[in-house]
C-alpha positions as a printed NumPy array, in Angstrom:
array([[328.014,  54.903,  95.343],
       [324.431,  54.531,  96.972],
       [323.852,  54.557, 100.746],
       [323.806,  51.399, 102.81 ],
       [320.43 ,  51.643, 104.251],
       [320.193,  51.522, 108.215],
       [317.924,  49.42 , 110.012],
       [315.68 ,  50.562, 112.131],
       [314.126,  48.887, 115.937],
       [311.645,  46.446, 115.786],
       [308.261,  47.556, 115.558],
       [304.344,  46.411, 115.531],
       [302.874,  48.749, 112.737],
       [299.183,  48.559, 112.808],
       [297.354,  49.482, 110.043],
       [293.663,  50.719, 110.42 ],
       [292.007,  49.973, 107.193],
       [294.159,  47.559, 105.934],
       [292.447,  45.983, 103.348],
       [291.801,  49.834, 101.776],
       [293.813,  50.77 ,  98.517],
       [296.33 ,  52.676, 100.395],
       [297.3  ,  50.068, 102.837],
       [296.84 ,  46.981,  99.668],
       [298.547,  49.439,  97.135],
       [301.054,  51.26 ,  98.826],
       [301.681,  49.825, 102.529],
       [302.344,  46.957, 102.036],
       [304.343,  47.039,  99.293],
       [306.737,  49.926, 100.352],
       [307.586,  47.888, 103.879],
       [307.801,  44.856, 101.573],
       [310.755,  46.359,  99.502],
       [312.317,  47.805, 102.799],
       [312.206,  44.572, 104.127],
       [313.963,  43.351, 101.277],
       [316.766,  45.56 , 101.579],
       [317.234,  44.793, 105.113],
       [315.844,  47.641, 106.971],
       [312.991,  46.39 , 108.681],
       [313.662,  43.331, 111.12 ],
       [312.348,  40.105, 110.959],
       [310.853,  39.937, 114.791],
       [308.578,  43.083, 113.382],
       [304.679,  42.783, 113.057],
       [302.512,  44.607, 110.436],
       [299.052,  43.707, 111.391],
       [296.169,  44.929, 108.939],
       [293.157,  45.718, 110.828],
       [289.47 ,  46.08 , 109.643],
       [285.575,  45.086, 109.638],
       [286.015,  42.256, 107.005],
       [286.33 ,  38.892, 109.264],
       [289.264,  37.754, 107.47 ],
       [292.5  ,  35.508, 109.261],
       [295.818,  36.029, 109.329],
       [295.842,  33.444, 105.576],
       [293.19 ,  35.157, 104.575],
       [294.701,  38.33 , 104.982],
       [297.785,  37.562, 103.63 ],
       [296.304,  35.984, 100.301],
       [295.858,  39.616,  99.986],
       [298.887,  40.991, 100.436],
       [300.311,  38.145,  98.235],
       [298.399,  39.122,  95.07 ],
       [299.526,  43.148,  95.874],
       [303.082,  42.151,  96.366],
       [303.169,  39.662,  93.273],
       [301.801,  42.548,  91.102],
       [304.136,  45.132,  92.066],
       [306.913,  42.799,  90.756],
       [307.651,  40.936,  94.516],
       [309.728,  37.979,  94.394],
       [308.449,  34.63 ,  95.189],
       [310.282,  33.42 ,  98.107],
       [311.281,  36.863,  99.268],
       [307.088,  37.05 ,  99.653],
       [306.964,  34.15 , 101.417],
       [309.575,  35.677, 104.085],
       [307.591,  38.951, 104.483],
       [304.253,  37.584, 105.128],
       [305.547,  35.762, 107.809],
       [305.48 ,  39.056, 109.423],
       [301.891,  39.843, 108.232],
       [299.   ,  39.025, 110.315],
       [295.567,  40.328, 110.768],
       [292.867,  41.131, 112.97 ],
       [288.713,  42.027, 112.503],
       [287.755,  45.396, 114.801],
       [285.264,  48.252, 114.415],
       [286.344,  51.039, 115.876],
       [282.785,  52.096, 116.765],
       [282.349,  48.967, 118.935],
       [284.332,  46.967, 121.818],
       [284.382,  43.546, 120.428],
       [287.647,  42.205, 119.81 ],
       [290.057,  45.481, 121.083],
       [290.657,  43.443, 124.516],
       [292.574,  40.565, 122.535],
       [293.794,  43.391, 120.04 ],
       [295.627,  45.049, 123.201],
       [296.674,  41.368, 124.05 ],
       [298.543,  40.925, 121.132],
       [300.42 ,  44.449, 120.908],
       [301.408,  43.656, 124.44 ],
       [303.297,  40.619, 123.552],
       [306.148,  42.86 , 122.799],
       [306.532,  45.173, 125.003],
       [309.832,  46.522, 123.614],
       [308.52 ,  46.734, 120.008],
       [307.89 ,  50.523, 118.748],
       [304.49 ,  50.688, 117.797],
       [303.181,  52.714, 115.303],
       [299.278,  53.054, 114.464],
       [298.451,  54.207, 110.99 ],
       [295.127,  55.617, 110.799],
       [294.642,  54.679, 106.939],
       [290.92 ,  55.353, 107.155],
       [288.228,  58.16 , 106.792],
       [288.883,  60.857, 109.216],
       [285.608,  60.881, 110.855],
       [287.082,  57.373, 112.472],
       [290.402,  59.215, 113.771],
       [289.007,  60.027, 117.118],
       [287.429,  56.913, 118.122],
       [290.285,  54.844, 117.037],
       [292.83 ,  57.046, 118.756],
       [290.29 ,  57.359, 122.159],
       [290.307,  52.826, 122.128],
       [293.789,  52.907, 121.713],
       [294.284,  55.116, 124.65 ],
       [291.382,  53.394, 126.84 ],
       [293.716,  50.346, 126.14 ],
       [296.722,  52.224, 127.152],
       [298.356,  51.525, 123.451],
       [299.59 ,  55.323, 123.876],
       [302.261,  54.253, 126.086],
       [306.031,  54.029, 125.593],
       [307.381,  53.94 , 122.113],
       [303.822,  54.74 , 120.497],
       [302.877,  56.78 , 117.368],
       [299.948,  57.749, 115.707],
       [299.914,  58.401, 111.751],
       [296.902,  60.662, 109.92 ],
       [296.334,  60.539, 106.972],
       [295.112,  63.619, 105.054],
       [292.566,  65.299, 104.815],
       [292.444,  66.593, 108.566],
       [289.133,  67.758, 108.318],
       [287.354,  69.966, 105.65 ],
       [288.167,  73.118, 107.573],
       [289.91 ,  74.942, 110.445],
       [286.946,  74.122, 112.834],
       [286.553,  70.555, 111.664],
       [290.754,  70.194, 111.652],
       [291.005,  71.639, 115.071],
       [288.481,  69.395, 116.324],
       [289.928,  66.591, 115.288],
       [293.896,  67.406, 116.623],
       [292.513,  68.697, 119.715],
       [290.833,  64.517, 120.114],
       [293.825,  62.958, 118.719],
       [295.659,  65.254, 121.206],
       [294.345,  64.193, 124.387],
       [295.335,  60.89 , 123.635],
       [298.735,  61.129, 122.032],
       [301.092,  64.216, 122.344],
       [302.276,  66.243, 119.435],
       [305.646,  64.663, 119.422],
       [303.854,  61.087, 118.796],
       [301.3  ,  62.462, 116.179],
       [303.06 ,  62.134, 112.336],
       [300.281,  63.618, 109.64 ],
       [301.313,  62.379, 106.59 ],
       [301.888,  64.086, 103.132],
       [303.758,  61.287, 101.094],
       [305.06 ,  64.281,  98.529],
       [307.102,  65.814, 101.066],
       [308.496,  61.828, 101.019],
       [309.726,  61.847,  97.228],
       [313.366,  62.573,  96.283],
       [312.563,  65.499,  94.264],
       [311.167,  67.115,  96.982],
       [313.57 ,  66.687,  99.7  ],
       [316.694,  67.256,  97.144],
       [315.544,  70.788,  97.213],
       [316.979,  71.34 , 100.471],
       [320.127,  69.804,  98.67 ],
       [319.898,  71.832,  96.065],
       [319.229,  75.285,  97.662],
       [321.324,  74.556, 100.577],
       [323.995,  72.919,  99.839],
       [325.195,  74.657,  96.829],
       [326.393,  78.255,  96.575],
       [325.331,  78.794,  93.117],
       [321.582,  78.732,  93.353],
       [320.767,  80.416,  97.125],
       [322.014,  83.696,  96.274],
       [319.558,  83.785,  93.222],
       [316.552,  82.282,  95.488],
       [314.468,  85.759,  95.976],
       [312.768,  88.037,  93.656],
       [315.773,  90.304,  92.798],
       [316.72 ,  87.147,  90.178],
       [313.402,  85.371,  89.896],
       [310.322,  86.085,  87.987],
       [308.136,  83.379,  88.986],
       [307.469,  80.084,  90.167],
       [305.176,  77.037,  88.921],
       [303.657,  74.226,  90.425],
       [301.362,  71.602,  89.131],
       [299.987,  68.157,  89.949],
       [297.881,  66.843,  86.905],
       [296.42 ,  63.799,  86.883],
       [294.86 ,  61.683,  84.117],
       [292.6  ,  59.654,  86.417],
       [288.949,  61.21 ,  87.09 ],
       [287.659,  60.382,  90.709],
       [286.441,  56.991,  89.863],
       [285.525,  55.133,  93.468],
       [286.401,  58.078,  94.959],
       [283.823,  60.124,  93.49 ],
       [281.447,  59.907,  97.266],
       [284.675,  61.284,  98.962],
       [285.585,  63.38 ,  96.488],
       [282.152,  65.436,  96.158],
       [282.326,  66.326,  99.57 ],
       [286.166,  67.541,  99.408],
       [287.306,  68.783,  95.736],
       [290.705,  69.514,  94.504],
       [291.642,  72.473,  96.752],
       [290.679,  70.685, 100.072],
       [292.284,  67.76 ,  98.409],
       [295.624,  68.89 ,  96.738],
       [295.999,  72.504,  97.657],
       [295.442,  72.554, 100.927],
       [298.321,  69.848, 102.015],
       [300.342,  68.494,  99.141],
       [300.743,  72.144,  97.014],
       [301.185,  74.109, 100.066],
       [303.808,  71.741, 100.957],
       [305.841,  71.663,  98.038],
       [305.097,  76.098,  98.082],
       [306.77 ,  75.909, 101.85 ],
       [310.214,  73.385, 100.063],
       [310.298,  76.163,  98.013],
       [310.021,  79.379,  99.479],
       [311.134,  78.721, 103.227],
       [314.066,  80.668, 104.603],
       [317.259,  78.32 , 105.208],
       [316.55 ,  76.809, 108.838],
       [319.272,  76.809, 111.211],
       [320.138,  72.998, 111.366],
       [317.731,  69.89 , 109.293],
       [316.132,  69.285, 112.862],
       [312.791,  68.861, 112.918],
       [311.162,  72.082, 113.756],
       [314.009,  74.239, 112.692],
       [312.388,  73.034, 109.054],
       [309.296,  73.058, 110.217],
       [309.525,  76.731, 112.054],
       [310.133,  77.995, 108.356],
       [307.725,  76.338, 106.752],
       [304.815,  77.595, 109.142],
       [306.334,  81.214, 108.18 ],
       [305.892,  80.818, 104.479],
       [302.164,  80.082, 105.171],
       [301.576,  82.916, 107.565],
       [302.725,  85.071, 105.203],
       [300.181,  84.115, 101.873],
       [298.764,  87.041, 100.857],
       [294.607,  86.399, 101.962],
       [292.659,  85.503,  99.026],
       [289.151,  86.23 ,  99.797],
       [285.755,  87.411,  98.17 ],
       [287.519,  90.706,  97.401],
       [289.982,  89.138,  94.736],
       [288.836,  85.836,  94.564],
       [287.428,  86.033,  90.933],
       [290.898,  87.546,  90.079],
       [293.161,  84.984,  91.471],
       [291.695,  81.756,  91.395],
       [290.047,  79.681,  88.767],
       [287.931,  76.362,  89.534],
       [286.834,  73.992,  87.025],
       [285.257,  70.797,  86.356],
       [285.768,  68.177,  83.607],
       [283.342,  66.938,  81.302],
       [283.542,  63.88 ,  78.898],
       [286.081,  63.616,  76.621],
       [289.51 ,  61.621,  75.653],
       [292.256,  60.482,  78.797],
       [295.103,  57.85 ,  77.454],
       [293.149,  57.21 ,  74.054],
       [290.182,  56.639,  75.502],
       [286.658,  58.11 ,  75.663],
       [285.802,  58.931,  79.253],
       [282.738,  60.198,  81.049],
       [282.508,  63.759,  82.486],
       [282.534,  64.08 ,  86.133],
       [278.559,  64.467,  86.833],
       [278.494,  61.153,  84.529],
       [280.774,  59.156,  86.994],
       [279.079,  61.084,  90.125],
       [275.277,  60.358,  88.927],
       [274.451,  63.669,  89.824],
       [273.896,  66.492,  87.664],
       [273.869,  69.03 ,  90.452],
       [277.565,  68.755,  91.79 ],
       [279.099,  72.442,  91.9  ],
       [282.271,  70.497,  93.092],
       [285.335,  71.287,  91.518],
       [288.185,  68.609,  89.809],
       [290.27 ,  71.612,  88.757],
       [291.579,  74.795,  90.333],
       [294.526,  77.605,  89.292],
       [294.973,  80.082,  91.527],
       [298.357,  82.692,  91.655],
       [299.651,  83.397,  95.383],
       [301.883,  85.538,  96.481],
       [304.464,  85.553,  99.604],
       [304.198,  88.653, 101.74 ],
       [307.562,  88.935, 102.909],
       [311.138,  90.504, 101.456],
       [312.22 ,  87.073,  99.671],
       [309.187,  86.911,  97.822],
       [307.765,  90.293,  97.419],
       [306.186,  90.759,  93.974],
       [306.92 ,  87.36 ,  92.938],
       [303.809,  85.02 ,  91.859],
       [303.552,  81.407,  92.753],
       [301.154,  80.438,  89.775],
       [299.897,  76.675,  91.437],
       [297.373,  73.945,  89.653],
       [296.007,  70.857,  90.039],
       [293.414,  68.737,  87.992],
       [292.012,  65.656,  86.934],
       [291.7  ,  64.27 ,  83.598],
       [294.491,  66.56 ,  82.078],
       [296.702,  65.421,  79.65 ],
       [299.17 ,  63.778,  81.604],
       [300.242,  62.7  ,  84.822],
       [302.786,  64.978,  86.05 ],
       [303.933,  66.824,  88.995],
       [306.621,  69.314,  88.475],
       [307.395,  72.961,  90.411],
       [309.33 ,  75.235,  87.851],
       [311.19 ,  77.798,  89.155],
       [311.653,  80.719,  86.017],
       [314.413,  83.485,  86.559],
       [314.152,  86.619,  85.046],
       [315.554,  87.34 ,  81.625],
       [318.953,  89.017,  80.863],
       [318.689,  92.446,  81.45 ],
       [320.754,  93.654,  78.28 ],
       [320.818,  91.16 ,  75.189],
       [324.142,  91.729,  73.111],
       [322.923,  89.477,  70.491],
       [321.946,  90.877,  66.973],
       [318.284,  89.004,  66.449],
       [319.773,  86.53 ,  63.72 ],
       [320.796,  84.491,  66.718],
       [317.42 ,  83.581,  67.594],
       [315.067,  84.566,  70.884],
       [316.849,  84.819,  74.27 ],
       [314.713,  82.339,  76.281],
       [314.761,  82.596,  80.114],
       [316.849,  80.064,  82.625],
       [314.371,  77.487,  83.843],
       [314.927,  75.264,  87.031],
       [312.125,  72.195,  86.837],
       [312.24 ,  69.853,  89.279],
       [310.01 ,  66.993,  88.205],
       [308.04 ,  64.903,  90.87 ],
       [306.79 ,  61.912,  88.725],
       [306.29 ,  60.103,  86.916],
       [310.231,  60.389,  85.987],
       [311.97 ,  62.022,  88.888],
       [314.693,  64.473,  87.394],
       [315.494,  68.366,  87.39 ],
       [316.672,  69.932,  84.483],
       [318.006,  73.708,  84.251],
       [317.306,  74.998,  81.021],
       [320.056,  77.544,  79.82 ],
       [321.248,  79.454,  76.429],
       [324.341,  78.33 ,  74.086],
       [325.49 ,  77.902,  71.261],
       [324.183,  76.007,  68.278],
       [327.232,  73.869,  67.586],
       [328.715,  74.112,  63.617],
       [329.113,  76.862,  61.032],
       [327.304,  79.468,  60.048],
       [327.032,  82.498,  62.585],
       [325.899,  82.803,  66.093],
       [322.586,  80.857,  66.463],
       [321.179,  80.5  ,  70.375],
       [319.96 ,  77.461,  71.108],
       [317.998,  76.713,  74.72 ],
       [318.634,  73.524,  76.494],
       [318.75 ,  71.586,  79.234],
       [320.817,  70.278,  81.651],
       [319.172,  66.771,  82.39 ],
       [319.739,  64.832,  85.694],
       [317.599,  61.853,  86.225],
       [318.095,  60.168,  89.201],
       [317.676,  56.481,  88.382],
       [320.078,  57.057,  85.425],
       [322.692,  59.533,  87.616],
       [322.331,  56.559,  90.739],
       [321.517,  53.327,  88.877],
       [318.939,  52.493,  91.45 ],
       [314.941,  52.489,  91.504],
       [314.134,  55.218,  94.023],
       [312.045,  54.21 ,  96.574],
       [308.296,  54.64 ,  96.641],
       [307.662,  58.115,  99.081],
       [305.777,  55.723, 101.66 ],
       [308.817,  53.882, 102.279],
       [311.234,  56.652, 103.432],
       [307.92 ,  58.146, 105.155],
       [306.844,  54.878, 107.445],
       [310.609,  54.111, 108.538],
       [310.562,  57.701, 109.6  ],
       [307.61 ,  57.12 , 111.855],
       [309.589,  54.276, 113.034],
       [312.683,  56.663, 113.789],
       [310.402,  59.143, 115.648],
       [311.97 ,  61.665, 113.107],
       [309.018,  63.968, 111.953],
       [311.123,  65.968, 110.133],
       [308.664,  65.351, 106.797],
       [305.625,  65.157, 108.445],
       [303.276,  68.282, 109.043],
       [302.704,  69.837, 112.81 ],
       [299.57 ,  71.175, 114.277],
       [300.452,  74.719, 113.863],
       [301.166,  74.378, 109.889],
       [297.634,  72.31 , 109.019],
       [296.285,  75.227, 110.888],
       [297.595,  78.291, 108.607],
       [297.365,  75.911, 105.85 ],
       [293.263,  76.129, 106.625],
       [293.401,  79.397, 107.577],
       [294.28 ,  80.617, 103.713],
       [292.314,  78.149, 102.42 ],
       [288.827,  78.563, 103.96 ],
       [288.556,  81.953, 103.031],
       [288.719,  80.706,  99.25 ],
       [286.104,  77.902,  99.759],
       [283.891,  80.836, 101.504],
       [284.243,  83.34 ,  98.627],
       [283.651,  80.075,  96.083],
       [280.327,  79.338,  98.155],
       [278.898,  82.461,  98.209],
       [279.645,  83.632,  94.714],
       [277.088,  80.808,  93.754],
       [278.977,  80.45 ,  90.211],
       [279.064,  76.998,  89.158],
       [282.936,  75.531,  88.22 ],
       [284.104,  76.597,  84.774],
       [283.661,  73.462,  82.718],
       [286.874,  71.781,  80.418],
       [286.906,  68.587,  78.28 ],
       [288.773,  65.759,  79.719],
       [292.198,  65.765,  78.329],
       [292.799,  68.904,  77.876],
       [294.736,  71.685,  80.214],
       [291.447,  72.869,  82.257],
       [289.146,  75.801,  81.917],
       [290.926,  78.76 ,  79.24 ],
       [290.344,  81.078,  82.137],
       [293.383,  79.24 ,  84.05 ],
       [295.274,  79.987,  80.848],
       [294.319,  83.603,  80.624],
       [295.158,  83.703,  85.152],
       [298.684,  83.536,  83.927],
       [299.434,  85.181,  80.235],
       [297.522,  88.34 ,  81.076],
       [300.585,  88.892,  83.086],
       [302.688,  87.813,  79.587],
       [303.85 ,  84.451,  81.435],
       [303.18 ,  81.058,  80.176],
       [302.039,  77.545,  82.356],
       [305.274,  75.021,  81.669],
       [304.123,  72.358,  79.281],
       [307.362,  70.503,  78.193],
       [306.47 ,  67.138,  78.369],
       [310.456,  66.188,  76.996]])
């Protein structure tokens, strides 16, 4: 039996950049589909707001053609957009934010929710208008958007701006994998059954995978994305997340910073990776032309026009946790673009039996596997040993123990943004990442990016479509362990 969903207060959620991909792609359509399904109430605004001098029509011919291709029924459309509308500001200039300030005061009441949906360096003058129109008031929230900054300075200088306008308790930065069902059944999973906690420490496991792999190169994104690369842009916040899911200690209660407490101590206690070990632990790369989906695709310094780039698409690294959980255990972590397939998965491996009592006709004793699969297909499967079935002698077979959630539920799960922006609405920022964990986050990270800069070796180059640079393979077998590759 699925969950009624609960609706939430009215609200005025203002979207800065709103005719950007993320608003167009993902927004919109995740409040769409929790509008259908009767959580969001029909006296609630979503205004888009950008440069383009578009109308509230024009703005919704937009959000039409989004909704219609993510499978949006006609009149069900129709309804929504009623509660679209749309306004033209810079947030560099004071034409238009007196009437903007106008409108958000017609309902006083409303919960209003600001999603910065733009390029960082606009954070602080958006949030310093909003609070020289006194929009920080009452019921307000802010949303950011990763990155926050490109490093600890940069970061800090940006939450300490935000911060004089909204407090920490309005202030929701977003990472929309700590939104998906995988990721949150892992408190489930841990926590709320006696047969895996006990194992969950390195007396019973050997190691621990995770990897985001995209197909996609950087595409439009190639400006931003010379100027970040994959650690600032995956490691940093989305892999360090899903590290923290894994690794925390159980908190006391599900309340917001009893979760959040233990995540900020799984970050304060990664080992440093600096120029000392650097070369040993961590392996950058960058793609070059080659074959994604069946087709031929250019190499990155093709799509980026510049021949120069030391930026990388790829990086491995292996981490450790510095505390008695975790001691000795490696988290092996990766992330890419233009590797085989789109996948996000964390595998957790166990250690093998400690005595085998089978003679070696029965075949290889393989270890227990726990994968927890992100997308595209959410599901976790634990691999164990049995028996072949029939005649014939003892022959081990290793399988797994398959639970996909659409087919276990019979529903669609919902898109991450969905769960993520009713949240917001809530004022529960359970999911959503505090000041204190962007800044440990940044605090392990820059001293990679330092040791990077001044090696002055350029990224280890890999053909699209395959499984990155062969020194990310060797990071991991020369300690006889093997990256996860079951695409089944």
């Amino acid at each position: 039996m699925s969950a009624s969903p609960q609706p939430v207060d009215a609200f005025d959620l203002v979207i800065f950049g709103g005719t950007g991909d993320l608003a167009v792609r993902k927004l919109l359509p995740a409040l769409y589909h929790r509008y259908v399904d009767g959580q969001v109430p029909g006296t609630s605004r979503i205004i888009g707001i950008a440069r383009e001098g578009l109308d509230d029509d024009g703005y919704r011919v937009h959000a039409r053609k989004a909704l219609q291709e993510n499978g949006g029924d006609k009149t069900k459309i129709d309804d929504f957009l009623k509660l679209v509308h749309y306004r033209p500001l810079d947030a560099r200039k004071d034409e238009g934010w007196d009437d903007f300030a106008a409108l958000i005061g017609e309902q006083p009441d409303h919960v209003r929710v600001f999603y910065l949906s733009t390029s960082p360096d606009l954070f602080v003058d958006i949030c310093n208008r909003l609070g020289a129109h006194e929009l920080n008031q009452g019921k307000a929230r802010v949303v950011l958007e990763k990155p926050i900054g490109r490093d600890l300075k940069s970061a800090n200088q940006i939450n300490d701006a935000v911060g004089r306008v909204f407090d920490e308790s309005q202030t929701f930065r977003i990472d929309h994998y700590l939104g998906k069902e995988t990721v949150q059944n892992l408190l489930a999973l841990r926590f709320g059954n006696i047969l895996f906690e006990p194992l969950w420490n390195a007396e019973h496991i050997d190691h621990v995978q995770i990897t985001v792999a995209e197909t996609l190169g950087v595409g439009q994104r190639a400006g931003y994305y010379d100027h970040a690369g994959a650690l600032r842009d995956m490691v940093q916040n989305h892999i360090l997340q899903l590290l923290c899911m894994v690794a925390m200690e159980p908190p006391s209660s599900l309340s917001p910073d009893a979760v959040r407490d233990e995540k900020l101590k799984v970050l304060r206690s990664l080992k440093h990776i600096d120029e000392s070990n650097a070369a040993q632990l961590t392996v950058r790369g960058q793609y070059r032309a080659g074959a994604a989906e069946g087709q031929s695709v250019p190499g990155y310094l093709d799509e980026l026009k510049d021949h120069k780039s030391h930026t990388e698409t790829f990086v491995a690294l292996k981490a450790e946790i510095a505390n008695w959980r975790w001691a000795g255990v490696p988290f092996y972590l990766r992330t890419g673009k233009r590797l085989p397939e789109r996948v996000s998965e964390i595998v957790v491996v166990f250690k093998p039996v400690p005595h085998s009592i089978f003679d070696a006709s029965a075949g290889p004793l393989a270890q227990n596997r726990l994968v927890l699969r992100l997308q595209p297909d959410e599901n976790i499967k634990l691999w164990v040993t049995i028996k072949h079935p029939g005649p014939g002698g003892l022959r081990l077979r290793h399988v797994s123990l398959d639970m996909s959630f659409a087919e276990a539920f019979g529903v669609q799960q919902p898109d991450a943004y969905e769960r993520l922006i009713l949240d917001v609405v809530r004022g529960n920022p359970t999911l959503f990442m505090r000041r204190d964990e962007v800044e440990a986050a940044w605090q392990w990270a820059d001293p990679i990016l330092a040791a990077w800069g001044d090696s002055g070796e350029s990224p280890r180059p890999y053909t699209s479509g395959t499984w990155g640079p062969s020194a990310a393979v060797a990071l991991i077998e020369r300690d006889g362990r093997t990256w996860n590759e079951d695409s089944e």
